[in-house]
């Protein structure tokens, strides 16, 4: 009974956070979804593409249920899973992510939490695992990258929140005052340090 509760809870959170990651693309231009927004090239569409590959591998290969779509070998992608090439469209990447969800969801629904898996890219002695550990790992990765997307999207146009219904009207004056207060606290702390 606790296994089904844990599985349903983790799966529900994964589904919620997948949608949150995709929502960060809504309403943005093609350029803004693709452009590098950090010194390391992190970009919104690249985060979605990366998570599609992560899910396809972890809920596919790890449980001997390979993705029905071809995936490059880990060694061959050389970082190309973190950005969209000129010949990849936003819709193609989003649809690949959604198809990956379907494949992942079948794996999650059909296997028990203690179903054994093997992660060949994990270092010894831990390549053997189970569905529970993989669900926690993929949920953590999804959360991590959705958090990156939160910050990137806020930097692009100021939009924040997990879902449209959580977004509130932004009081620019109050936001500026709040940031000024934080800035003043930082400057005060720095002057004490000096």
Tab-separated table of C-alpha atoms in Angstrom:
chain	number	residue	atom	x	y	z
A	1	UNK	CA	0.000	0.000	0.000
A	2	UNK	CA	2.788	2.449	0.879
A	3	UNK	CA	4.517	1.553	-2.397
A	4	UNK	CA	1.495	2.590	-4.436
A	5	UNK	CA	1.132	5.790	-2.433
A	6	UNK	CA	4.841	6.628	-2.923
A	7	UNK	CA	4.700	5.778	-6.606
A	8	UNK	CA	1.547	7.827	-7.207
A	9	UNK	CA	2.962	10.768	-5.269
A	10	UNK	CA	6.295	10.793	-7.107
A	11	UNK	CA	4.593	10.289	-10.464
A	12	UNK	CA	2.134	13.117	-9.794
A	13	UNK	CA	4.956	15.494	-8.890
A	14	UNK	CA	6.892	14.488	-12.000
A	15	UNK	CA	3.867	15.184	-14.205
A	16	UNK	CA	3.349	18.569	-12.507
A	17	UNK	CA	6.986	19.600	-12.930
A	18	UNK	CA	7.164	18.493	-16.566
A	19	UNK	CA	4.298	20.866	-17.327
A	20	UNK	CA	5.951	23.671	-15.361
A	21	UNK	CA	9.111	23.298	-17.445
A	22	UNK	CA	7.135	23.489	-20.700
A	23	UNK	CA	5.155	26.494	-19.467
A	24	UNK	CA	8.390	28.483	-19.316
A	25	UNK	CA	8.439	28.462	-23.147
A	26	UNK	CA	4.923	29.820	-23.600
A	27	UNK	CA	4.602	33.230	-25.172
A	28	UNK	CA	8.303	33.603	-25.972
A	29	UNK	CA	9.786	34.241	-29.387
A	30	UNK	CA	11.761	31.535	-31.135
A	31	UNK	CA	14.911	33.497	-30.393
A	32	UNK	CA	14.212	33.883	-26.674
A	33	UNK	CA	13.544	30.157	-26.230
A	34	UNK	CA	16.865	29.266	-27.873
A	35	UNK	CA	19.373	31.974	-27.042
A	36	UNK	CA	22.087	31.387	-24.448
A	37	UNK	CA	21.065	33.091	-21.223
A	38	UNK	CA	24.115	32.230	-19.108
A	39	UNK	CA	27.859	32.191	-19.645
A	40	UNK	CA	27.651	28.406	-20.149
A	41	UNK	CA	24.945	28.657	-22.820
A	42	UNK	CA	21.970	27.506	-20.757
A	43	UNK	CA	18.752	28.172	-22.655
A	44	UNK	CA	15.087	27.355	-22.169
A	45	UNK	CA	14.477	25.082	-25.148
A	46	UNK	CA	17.725	23.255	-24.450
A	47	UNK	CA	16.526	22.421	-20.928
A	48	UNK	CA	13.388	20.838	-22.389
A	49	UNK	CA	15.407	18.899	-24.964
A	50	UNK	CA	17.805	17.704	-22.267
A	51	UNK	CA	14.989	16.495	-20.008
A	52	UNK	CA	13.389	14.613	-22.895
A	53	UNK	CA	16.631	12.700	-23.357
A	54	UNK	CA	17.070	12.140	-19.620
A	55	UNK	CA	13.591	10.626	-19.292
A	56	UNK	CA	13.972	8.560	-22.455
A	57	UNK	CA	17.158	7.005	-21.106
A	58	UNK	CA	16.229	6.544	-17.461
A	59	UNK	CA	12.732	5.154	-17.990
A	60	UNK	CA	13.774	3.364	-21.160
A	61	UNK	CA	17.276	1.928	-21.353
A	62	UNK	CA	17.658	1.477	-17.595
A	63	UNK	CA	14.709	-0.956	-17.540
A	64	UNK	CA	15.407	-2.550	-20.922
A	65	UNK	CA	12.471	-0.651	-22.425
A	66	UNK	CA	14.293	1.459	-25.025
A	67	UNK	CA	12.726	4.593	-26.394
A	68	UNK	CA	10.810	3.943	-29.603
A	69	UNK	CA	12.675	6.932	-31.031
A	70	UNK	CA	16.372	6.863	-31.853
A	71	UNK	CA	18.624	8.556	-29.318
A	72	UNK	CA	22.260	9.506	-29.811
A	73	UNK	CA	24.746	7.628	-27.686
A	74	UNK	CA	25.753	9.582	-24.547
A	75	UNK	CA	29.294	9.797	-25.896
A	76	UNK	CA	28.156	11.227	-29.241
A	77	UNK	CA	26.006	14.185	-28.249
A	78	UNK	CA	28.895	16.429	-27.031
A	79	UNK	CA	26.499	18.786	-25.280
A	80	UNK	CA	24.068	18.990	-28.210
A	81	UNK	CA	21.253	17.752	-25.958
A	82	UNK	CA	21.382	21.129	-24.181
A	83	UNK	CA	20.475	23.347	-27.146
A	84	UNK	CA	18.331	23.272	-30.263
A	85	UNK	CA	20.063	23.113	-33.605
A	86	UNK	CA	18.860	25.223	-36.535
A	87	UNK	CA	17.043	22.263	-38.078
A	88	UNK	CA	15.140	21.372	-34.881
A	89	UNK	CA	11.894	23.208	-34.289
A	90	UNK	CA	10.420	24.119	-30.931
A	91	UNK	CA	7.383	21.987	-31.764
A	92	UNK	CA	9.560	18.963	-32.592
A	93	UNK	CA	11.362	19.197	-29.264
A	94	UNK	CA	8.178	19.747	-27.261
A	95	UNK	CA	6.442	16.845	-29.009
A	96	UNK	CA	9.475	14.605	-28.425
A	97	UNK	CA	9.293	15.507	-24.722
A	98	UNK	CA	5.562	14.727	-24.626
A	99	UNK	CA	6.064	11.389	-26.418
A	100	UNK	CA	8.821	10.606	-23.954
A	101	UNK	CA	6.385	11.286	-21.099
A	102	UNK	CA	4.040	8.693	-22.559
A	103	UNK	CA	6.818	6.117	-22.799
A	104	UNK	CA	8.042	6.946	-19.291
A	105	UNK	CA	4.530	6.805	-17.865
A	106	UNK	CA	4.012	3.309	-19.273
A	107	UNK	CA	7.249	2.172	-17.608
A	108	UNK	CA	6.226	3.760	-14.309
A	109	UNK	CA	2.707	2.329	-14.457
A	110	UNK	CA	3.736	-1.197	-15.451
A	111	UNK	CA	6.688	-1.770	-13.111
A	112	UNK	CA	6.715	-2.084	-9.325
A	113	UNK	CA	8.884	0.366	-7.358
A	114	UNK	CA	11.429	-2.354	-6.638
A	115	UNK	CA	11.773	-3.346	-10.318
A	116	UNK	CA	15.495	-3.715	-10.969
A	117	UNK	CA	17.283	-1.469	-13.403
A	118	UNK	CA	20.824	-0.952	-14.604
A	119	UNK	CA	22.374	2.452	-15.273
A	120	UNK	CA	25.543	1.746	-17.257
A	121	UNK	CA	26.675	5.383	-17.117
A	122	UNK	CA	26.644	5.444	-13.283
A	123	UNK	CA	29.995	4.611	-11.733
A	124	UNK	CA	30.617	1.314	-9.973
A	125	UNK	CA	29.466	0.049	-7.530
A	126	UNK	CA	26.061	1.717	-8.083
A	127	UNK	CA	24.927	0.941	-11.642
A	128	UNK	CA	22.246	-1.426	-10.291
A	129	UNK	CA	19.156	0.398	-9.130
A	130	UNK	CA	15.365	0.185	-9.030
A	131	UNK	CA	12.347	2.137	-10.259
A	132	UNK	CA	11.966	4.030	-6.977
A	133	UNK	CA	15.544	5.378	-7.123
A	134	UNK	CA	15.163	6.305	-10.801
A	135	UNK	CA	11.879	8.112	-10.157
A	136	UNK	CA	13.511	10.134	-7.381
A	137	UNK	CA	16.518	10.854	-9.608
A	138	UNK	CA	14.452	11.996	-12.609
A	139	UNK	CA	12.136	14.066	-10.406
A	140	UNK	CA	15.221	15.752	-8.910
A	141	UNK	CA	16.620	16.463	-12.371
A	142	UNK	CA	13.286	17.828	-13.564
A	143	UNK	CA	13.003	20.066	-10.494
A	144	UNK	CA	16.566	21.282	-10.910
A	145	UNK	CA	16.076	22.239	-14.535
A	146	UNK	CA	12.611	23.703	-13.948
A	147	UNK	CA	14.301	25.935	-11.342
A	148	UNK	CA	16.873	26.969	-13.913
A	149	UNK	CA	14.023	27.740	-16.297
A	150	UNK	CA	12.289	29.841	-13.617
A	151	UNK	CA	15.310	32.078	-13.287
A	152	UNK	CA	15.979	32.247	-17.031
A	153	UNK	CA	12.375	33.173	-17.816
A	154	UNK	CA	12.338	35.838	-15.120
A	155	UNK	CA	15.449	37.305	-16.718
A	156	UNK	CA	13.871	37.331	-20.189
A	157	UNK	CA	10.570	39.029	-19.397
A	158	UNK	CA	9.995	39.058	-15.645
A	159	UNK	CA	7.386	36.253	-15.646
A	160	UNK	CA	7.500	33.993	-12.616
A	161	UNK	CA	5.548	31.092	-11.171
A	162	UNK	CA	5.058	27.381	-11.671
A	163	UNK	CA	1.876	27.592	-13.691
A	164	UNK	CA	-0.204	30.352	-15.260
A	165	UNK	CA	-2.723	30.197	-12.430
A	166	UNK	CA	0.060	30.889	-9.902
A	167	UNK	CA	1.248	33.960	-11.718
A	168	UNK	CA	0.028	37.194	-10.190
A	169	UNK	CA	0.051	40.694	-11.553
A	170	UNK	CA	3.486	42.134	-10.910
A	171	UNK	CA	3.574	45.432	-9.049
A	172	UNK	CA	6.740	46.840	-10.625
A	173	UNK	CA	7.015	49.591	-8.023
A	174	UNK	CA	6.794	47.137	-5.125
A	175	UNK	CA	9.263	44.802	-6.850
A	176	UNK	CA	11.758	47.645	-7.338
A	177	UNK	CA	11.404	48.695	-3.684
A	178	UNK	CA	11.913	45.108	-2.532
A	179	UNK	CA	15.053	44.713	-4.670
A	180	UNK	CA	16.383	48.070	-3.408
A	181	UNK	CA	15.932	46.867	0.166
A	182	UNK	CA	17.870	43.662	-0.581
A	183	UNK	CA	20.597	45.665	-2.348
A	184	UNK	CA	20.918	47.984	0.654
A	185	UNK	CA	21.234	45.028	3.041
A	186	UNK	CA	23.951	43.521	0.818
A	187	UNK	CA	25.881	46.797	0.659
A	188	UNK	CA	25.615	47.249	4.441
A	189	UNK	CA	26.884	43.727	5.069
A	190	UNK	CA	29.754	44.268	2.599
A	191	UNK	CA	30.805	47.527	4.297
A	192	UNK	CA	30.972	45.759	7.682
A	193	UNK	CA	33.138	43.033	6.125
A	194	UNK	CA	35.583	45.552	4.608
